[in-house]
Amino acid sequence: MGSAEATLHVVGCELHRLVASYEKTSGVDLSYWPSTTGSKIAEDSRPMREFVTLSKGDLIEIISDVTEFERLCERPAPGSDDCVNFNEDMQSLCGRVWSVESVCHSKRAYIVIDEHNDDWMVPFDACILRQRRR
């Protein structure tokens, strides 16, 4: 990733954090708020709204809000009967991009492996889809 792309990524992540914070405190959905170009906020900067079967190697970003991430992990994801459960060590996943290792269809979650070779299950709606393999 070049310098300009990295800067744009950081700005996009900060924008997502600010929008999510405002939506949470105000109850207003800004997903269709017009930008200066007249287009809506990019869907790829928001958590996934429905479960999609991803492939090994697809990239997801875990939301940066640890409190919200914990809440999402401690309840069943939409369409699931069971939660993934939150572990305090999962905080380090937040705000970072991860490669999908596998999918848990029953919990509607993705499994990622961290730098310590620990695998973690994260609910789909705590993830921002960053890139699909072609």
mmCIF file with all atom_site columns, C-alpha atoms in Angstrom:
data_model
loop_
_atom_site.group_PDB
_atom_site.id
_atom_site.type_symbol
_atom_site.label_atom_id
_atom_site.label_alt_id
_atom_site.label_comp_id
_atom_site.label_asym_id
_atom_site.label_entity_id
_atom_site.label_seq_id
_atom_site.pdbx_PDB_ins_code
_atom_site.Cartn_x
_atom_site.Cartn_y
_atom_site.Cartn_z
_atom_site.occupancy
_atom_site.B_iso_or_equiv
_atom_site.pdbx_formal_charge
_atom_site.auth_seq_id
_atom_site.auth_comp_id
_atom_site.auth_asym_id
_atom_site.auth_atom_id
_atom_site.pdbx_PDB_model_num
ATOM 1   C CA . MET A 1 1   ? 0.000   0.000   0.000  1.00 0.00 ? 1   MET A CA 1
ATOM 2   C CA . GLY A 1 2   ? 1.452   3.370   -1.010 1.00 0.00 ? 2   GLY A CA 1
ATOM 3   C CA . SER A 1 3   ? 1.628   6.430   1.202  1.00 0.00 ? 3   SER A CA 1
ATOM 4   C CA . ALA A 1 4   ? -1.454  8.066   -0.342 1.00 0.00 ? 4   ALA A CA 1
ATOM 5   C CA . GLU A 1 5   ? -3.457  4.838   -0.073 1.00 0.00 ? 5   GLU A CA 1
ATOM 6   C CA . ALA A 1 6   ? -2.402  4.385   3.553  1.00 0.00 ? 6   ALA A CA 1
ATOM 7   C CA . THR A 1 7   ? -3.436  7.950   4.381  1.00 0.00 ? 7   THR A CA 1
ATOM 8   C CA . LEU A 1 8   ? -6.774  7.462   2.638  1.00 0.00 ? 8   LEU A CA 1
ATOM 9   C CA . HIS A 1 9   ? -7.322  4.210   4.544  1.00 0.00 ? 9   HIS A CA 1
ATOM 10  C CA . VAL A 1 10  ? -6.636  5.940   7.888  1.00 0.00 ? 10  VAL A CA 1
ATOM 11  C CA . VAL A 1 11  ? -8.978  8.820   6.983  1.00 0.00 ? 11  VAL A CA 1
ATOM 12  C CA . GLY A 1 12  ? -11.673 6.333   5.921  1.00 0.00 ? 12  GLY A CA 1
ATOM 13  C CA . CYS A 1 13  ? -11.350 4.396   9.184  1.00 0.00 ? 13  CYS A CA 1
ATOM 14  C CA . GLU A 1 14  ? -11.583 7.620   11.199 1.00 0.00 ? 14  GLU A CA 1
ATOM 15  C CA . LEU A 1 15  ? -14.639 8.702   9.211  1.00 0.00 ? 15  LEU A CA 1
ATOM 16  C CA . HIS A 1 16  ? -16.258 5.322   9.894  1.00 0.00 ? 16  HIS A CA 1
ATOM 17  C CA . ARG A 1 17  ? -15.517 5.680   13.622 1.00 0.00 ? 17  ARG A CA 1
ATOM 18  C CA . LEU A 1 18  ? -16.997 9.201   13.738 1.00 0.00 ? 18  LEU A CA 1
ATOM 19  C CA . VAL A 1 19  ? -20.123 8.220   11.787 1.00 0.00 ? 19  VAL A CA 1
ATOM 20  C CA . ALA A 1 20  ? -20.665 5.129   13.966 1.00 0.00 ? 20  ALA A CA 1
ATOM 21  C CA . SER A 1 21  ? -20.229 7.210   17.119 1.00 0.00 ? 21  SER A CA 1
ATOM 22  C CA . TYR A 1 22  ? -22.707 9.833   15.916 1.00 0.00 ? 22  TYR A CA 1
ATOM 23  C CA . GLU A 1 23  ? -25.243 7.217   14.829 1.00 0.00 ? 23  GLU A CA 1
ATOM 24  C CA . LYS A 1 24  ? -24.930 5.454   18.192 1.00 0.00 ? 24  LYS A CA 1
ATOM 25  C CA . THR A 1 25  ? -25.517 8.619   20.249 1.00 0.00 ? 25  THR A CA 1
ATOM 26  C CA . SER A 1 26  ? -28.108 10.273  17.990 1.00 0.00 ? 26  SER A CA 1
ATOM 27  C CA . GLY A 1 27  ? -30.014 7.263   16.646 1.00 0.00 ? 27  GLY A CA 1
ATOM 28  C CA . VAL A 1 28  ? -29.701 8.737   13.130 1.00 0.00 ? 28  VAL A CA 1
ATOM 29  C CA . ASP A 1 29  ? -28.704 6.399   10.267 1.00 0.00 ? 29  ASP A CA 1
ATOM 30  C CA . LEU A 1 30  ? -26.186 8.277   8.127  1.00 0.00 ? 30  LEU A CA 1
ATOM 31  C CA . SER A 1 31  ? -25.638 5.543   5.542  1.00 0.00 ? 31  SER A CA 1
ATOM 32  C CA . TYR A 1 32  ? -27.321 7.665   2.878  1.00 0.00 ? 32  TYR A CA 1
ATOM 33  C CA . TRP A 1 33  ? -25.996 11.051  3.996  1.00 0.00 ? 33  TRP A CA 1
ATOM 34  C CA . PRO A 1 34  ? -24.841 12.944  0.895  1.00 0.00 ? 34  PRO A CA 1
ATOM 35  C CA . SER A 1 35  ? -21.169 13.815  0.649  1.00 0.00 ? 35  SER A CA 1
ATOM 36  C CA . THR A 1 36  ? -19.739 16.842  -1.145 1.00 0.00 ? 36  THR A CA 1
ATOM 37  C CA . THR A 1 37  ? -19.853 14.805  -4.350 1.00 0.00 ? 37  THR A CA 1
ATOM 38  C CA . GLY A 1 38  ? -23.518 13.981  -3.883 1.00 0.00 ? 38  GLY A CA 1
ATOM 39  C CA . SER A 1 39  ? -22.931 10.260  -3.325 1.00 0.00 ? 39  SER A CA 1
ATOM 40  C CA . LYS A 1 40  ? -23.732 8.230   -0.232 1.00 0.00 ? 40  LYS A CA 1
ATOM 41  C CA . ILE A 1 41  ? -21.062 7.139   2.244  1.00 0.00 ? 41  ILE A CA 1
ATOM 42  C CA . ALA A 1 42  ? -19.297 4.147   0.773  1.00 0.00 ? 42  ALA A CA 1
ATOM 43  C CA . GLU A 1 43  ? -20.872 0.889   1.868  1.00 0.00 ? 43  GLU A CA 1
ATOM 44  C CA . ASP A 1 44  ? -17.413 -0.653  2.156  1.00 0.00 ? 44  ASP A CA 1
ATOM 45  C CA . SER A 1 45  ? -16.638 1.631   5.109  1.00 0.00 ? 45  SER A CA 1
ATOM 46  C CA . ARG A 1 46  ? -19.520 0.227   7.175  1.00 0.00 ? 46  ARG A CA 1
ATOM 47  C CA . PRO A 1 47  ? -19.915 -3.113  8.967  1.00 0.00 ? 47  PRO A CA 1
ATOM 48  C CA . MET A 1 48  ? -21.519 -5.866  6.936  1.00 0.00 ? 48  MET A CA 1
ATOM 49  C CA . ARG A 1 49  ? -25.314 -5.869  7.074  1.00 0.00 ? 49  ARG A CA 1
ATOM 50  C CA . GLU A 1 50  ? -25.825 -9.457  5.992  1.00 0.00 ? 50  GLU A CA 1
ATOM 51  C CA . PHE A 1 51  ? -23.858 -12.667 6.203  1.00 0.00 ? 51  PHE A CA 1
ATOM 52  C CA . VAL A 1 52  ? -21.885 -13.589 3.094  1.00 0.00 ? 52  VAL A CA 1
ATOM 53  C CA . THR A 1 53  ? -19.856 -16.760 2.643  1.00 0.00 ? 53  THR A CA 1
ATOM 54  C CA . LEU A 1 54  ? -16.316 -15.474 2.239  1.00 0.00 ? 54  LEU A CA 1
ATOM 55  C CA . SER A 1 55  ? -13.338 -17.414 0.909  1.00 0.00 ? 55  SER A CA 1
ATOM 56  C CA . LYS A 1 56  ? -10.030 -18.112 2.582  1.00 0.00 ? 56  LYS A CA 1
ATOM 57  C CA . GLY A 1 57  ? -7.839  -15.070 1.993  1.00 0.00 ? 57  GLY A CA 1
ATOM 58  C CA . ASP A 1 58  ? -10.641 -12.504 1.743  1.00 0.00 ? 58  ASP A CA 1
ATOM 59  C CA . LEU A 1 59  ? -9.858  -9.449  3.863  1.00 0.00 ? 59  LEU A CA 1
ATOM 60  C CA . ILE A 1 60  ? -12.052 -8.101  6.641  1.00 0.00 ? 60  ILE A CA 1
ATOM 61  C CA . GLU A 1 61  ? -11.518 -5.268  9.088  1.00 0.00 ? 61  GLU A CA 1
ATOM 62  C CA . ILE A 1 62  ? -12.843 -5.677  12.625 1.00 0.00 ? 62  ILE A CA 1
ATOM 63  C CA . ILE A 1 63  ? -14.649 -2.596  13.917 1.00 0.00 ? 63  ILE A CA 1
ATOM 64  C CA . SER A 1 64  ? -12.466 -0.365  16.090 1.00 0.00 ? 64  SER A CA 1
ATOM 65  C CA . ASP A 1 65  ? -14.988 0.169   18.909 1.00 0.00 ? 65  ASP A CA 1
ATOM 66  C CA . VAL A 1 66  ? -14.035 -2.494  21.494 1.00 0.00 ? 66  VAL A CA 1
ATOM 67  C CA . THR A 1 67  ? -17.209 -2.022  23.566 1.00 0.00 ? 67  THR A CA 1
ATOM 68  C CA . GLU A 1 68  ? -19.420 -2.507  20.514 1.00 0.00 ? 68  GLU A CA 1
ATOM 69  C CA . PHE A 1 69  ? -17.304 -5.454  19.356 1.00 0.00 ? 69  PHE A CA 1
ATOM 70  C CA . GLU A 1 70  ? -17.771 -7.132  22.748 1.00 0.00 ? 70  GLU A CA 1
ATOM 71  C CA . ARG A 1 71  ? -21.548 -6.532  22.593 1.00 0.00 ? 71  ARG A CA 1
ATOM 72  C CA . LEU A 1 72  ? -21.755 -8.046  19.112 1.00 0.00 ? 72  LEU A CA 1
ATOM 73  C CA . CYS A 1 73  ? -19.718 -11.094 20.176 1.00 0.00 ? 73  CYS A CA 1
ATOM 74  C CA . GLU A 1 74  ? -21.889 -11.726 23.252 1.00 0.00 ? 74  GLU A CA 1
ATOM 75  C CA . ARG A 1 75  ? -25.163 -12.030 21.357 1.00 0.00 ? 75  ARG A CA 1
ATOM 76  C CA . PRO A 1 76  ? -26.092 -14.295 18.436 1.00 0.00 ? 76  PRO A CA 1
ATOM 77  C CA . ALA A 1 77  ? -25.399 -12.643 15.084 1.00 0.00 ? 77  ALA A CA 1
ATOM 78  C CA . PRO A 1 78  ? -28.523 -12.058 12.965 1.00 0.00 ? 78  PRO A CA 1
ATOM 79  C CA . GLY A 1 79  ? -29.642 -15.432 11.604 1.00 0.00 ? 79  GLY A CA 1
ATOM 80  C CA . SER A 1 80  ? -27.729 -17.432 14.226 1.00 0.00 ? 80  SER A CA 1
ATOM 81  C CA . ASP A 1 81  ? -28.869 -19.093 17.453 1.00 0.00 ? 81  ASP A CA 1
ATOM 82  C CA . ASP A 1 82  ? -25.499 -18.951 19.193 1.00 0.00 ? 82  ASP A CA 1
ATOM 83  C CA . CYS A 1 83  ? -22.937 -16.245 19.952 1.00 0.00 ? 83  CYS A CA 1
ATOM 84  C CA . VAL A 1 84  ? -19.181 -16.431 19.384 1.00 0.00 ? 84  VAL A CA 1
ATOM 85  C CA . ASN A 1 85  ? -18.372 -15.171 22.939 1.00 0.00 ? 85  ASN A CA 1
ATOM 86  C CA . PHE A 1 86  ? -15.926 -12.402 23.708 1.00 0.00 ? 86  PHE A CA 1
ATOM 87  C CA . ASN A 1 87  ? -12.489 -12.937 25.198 1.00 0.00 ? 87  ASN A CA 1
ATOM 88  C CA . GLU A 1 88  ? -10.560 -9.930  26.501 1.00 0.00 ? 88  GLU A CA 1
ATOM 89  C CA . ASP A 1 89  ? -7.640  -10.890 24.243 1.00 0.00 ? 89  ASP A CA 1
ATOM 90  C CA . MET A 1 90  ? -9.908  -10.189 21.253 1.00 0.00 ? 90  MET A CA 1
ATOM 91  C CA . GLN A 1 91  ? -9.494  -6.442  21.838 1.00 0.00 ? 91  GLN A CA 1
ATOM 92  C CA . SER A 1 92  ? -6.290  -6.573  19.800 1.00 0.00 ? 92  SER A CA 1
ATOM 93  C CA . LEU A 1 93  ? -8.334  -7.545  16.716 1.00 0.00 ? 93  LEU A CA 1
ATOM 94  C CA . CYS A 1 94  ? -10.219 -4.241  16.677 1.00 0.00 ? 94  CYS A CA 1
ATOM 95  C CA . GLY A 1 95  ? -9.483  -1.719  13.967 1.00 0.00 ? 95  GLY A CA 1
ATOM 96  C CA . ARG A 1 96  ? -7.185  -4.099  12.091 1.00 0.00 ? 96  ARG A CA 1
ATOM 97  C CA . VAL A 1 97  ? -7.493  -5.902  8.764  1.00 0.00 ? 97  VAL A CA 1
ATOM 98  C CA . TRP A 1 98  ? -7.404  -9.702  8.845  1.00 0.00 ? 98  TRP A CA 1
ATOM 99  C CA . SER A 1 99  ? -7.378  -12.491 6.298  1.00 0.00 ? 99  SER A CA 1
ATOM 100 C CA . VAL A 1 100 ? -10.318 -14.884 6.585  1.00 0.00 ? 100 VAL A CA 1
ATOM 101 C CA . GLU A 1 101 ? -9.123  -18.396 7.402  1.00 0.00 ? 101 GLU A CA 1
ATOM 102 C CA . SER A 1 102 ? -12.535 -20.067 7.339  1.00 0.00 ? 102 SER A CA 1
ATOM 103 C CA . VAL A 1 103 ? -16.250 -19.510 7.912  1.00 0.00 ? 103 VAL A CA 1
ATOM 104 C CA . CYS A 1 104 ? -18.572 -20.755 10.662 1.00 0.00 ? 104 CYS A CA 1
ATOM 105 C CA . HIS A 1 105 ? -21.989 -20.839 8.988  1.00 0.00 ? 105 HIS A CA 1
ATOM 106 C CA . SER A 1 106 ? -23.898 -21.855 12.121 1.00 0.00 ? 106 SER A CA 1
ATOM 107 C CA . LYS A 1 107 ? -22.688 -18.786 14.059 1.00 0.00 ? 107 LYS A CA 1
ATOM 108 C CA . ARG A 1 108 ? -22.524 -16.551 10.960 1.00 0.00 ? 108 ARG A CA 1
ATOM 109 C CA . ALA A 1 109 ? -18.949 -15.713 11.781 1.00 0.00 ? 109 ALA A CA 1
ATOM 110 C CA . TYR A 1 110 ? -15.510 -15.582 10.228 1.00 0.00 ? 110 TYR A CA 1
ATOM 111 C CA . ILE A 1 111 ? -12.390 -17.167 11.666 1.00 0.00 ? 111 ILE A CA 1
ATOM 112 C CA . VAL A 1 112 ? -9.113  -15.252 11.587 1.00 0.00 ? 112 VAL A CA 1
ATOM 113 C CA . ILE A 1 113 ? -5.660  -16.180 12.873 1.00 0.00 ? 113 ILE A CA 1
ATOM 114 C CA . ASP A 1 114 ? -3.564  -13.581 14.695 1.00 0.00 ? 114 ASP A CA 1
ATOM 115 C CA . GLU A 1 115 ? 0.201   -13.096 14.780 1.00 0.00 ? 115 GLU A CA 1
ATOM 116 C CA . HIS A 1 116 ? 0.465   -15.530 17.727 1.00 0.00 ? 116 HIS A CA 1
ATOM 117 C CA . ASN A 1 117 ? -1.235  -18.239 15.652 1.00 0.00 ? 117 ASN A CA 1
ATOM 118 C CA . ASP A 1 118 ? -4.394  -18.013 17.812 1.00 0.00 ? 118 ASP A CA 1
ATOM 119 C CA . ASP A 1 119 ? -7.643  -18.379 15.915 1.00 0.00 ? 119 ASP A CA 1
ATOM 120 C CA . TRP A 1 120 ? -10.602 -16.123 16.657 1.00 0.00 ? 120 TRP A CA 1
ATOM 121 C CA . MET A 1 121 ? -14.230 -16.241 15.596 1.00 0.00 ? 121 MET A CA 1
ATOM 122 C CA . VAL A 1 122 ? -15.847 -12.868 14.860 1.00 0.00 ? 122 VAL A CA 1
ATOM 123 C CA . PRO A 1 123 ? -19.505 -12.184 13.997 1.00 0.00 ? 123 PRO A CA 1
ATOM 124 C CA . PHE A 1 124 ? -20.075 -10.948 10.450 1.00 0.00 ? 124 PHE A CA 1
ATOM 125 C CA . ASP A 1 125 ? -21.699 -7.695  11.568 1.00 0.00 ? 125 ASP A CA 1
ATOM 126 C CA . ALA A 1 126 ? -18.532 -6.687  13.444 1.00 0.00 ? 126 ALA A CA 1
ATOM 127 C CA . CYS A 1 127 ? -16.622 -6.842  10.145 1.00 0.00 ? 127 CYS A CA 1
ATOM 128 C CA . ILE A 1 128 ? -16.058 -4.461  7.280  1.00 0.00 ? 128 ILE A CA 1
ATOM 129 C CA . LEU A 1 129 ? -15.416 -6.273  4.017  1.00 0.00 ? 129 LEU A CA 1
ATOM 130 C CA . ARG A 1 130 ? -12.177 -4.873  2.588  1.00 0.00 ? 130 ARG A CA 1
ATOM 131 C CA . GLN A 1 131 ? -11.281 -7.193  -0.282 1.00 0.00 ? 131 GLN A CA 1
ATOM 132 C CA . ARG A 1 132 ? -12.540 -10.382 -1.891 1.00 0.00 ? 132 ARG A CA 1
ATOM 133 C CA . ARG A 1 133 ? -10.211 -12.698 -3.746 1.00 0.00 ? 133 ARG A CA 1
ATOM 134 C CA . ARG A 1 134 ? -11.057 -13.013 -7.384 1.00 0.00 ? 134 ARG A CA 1
#
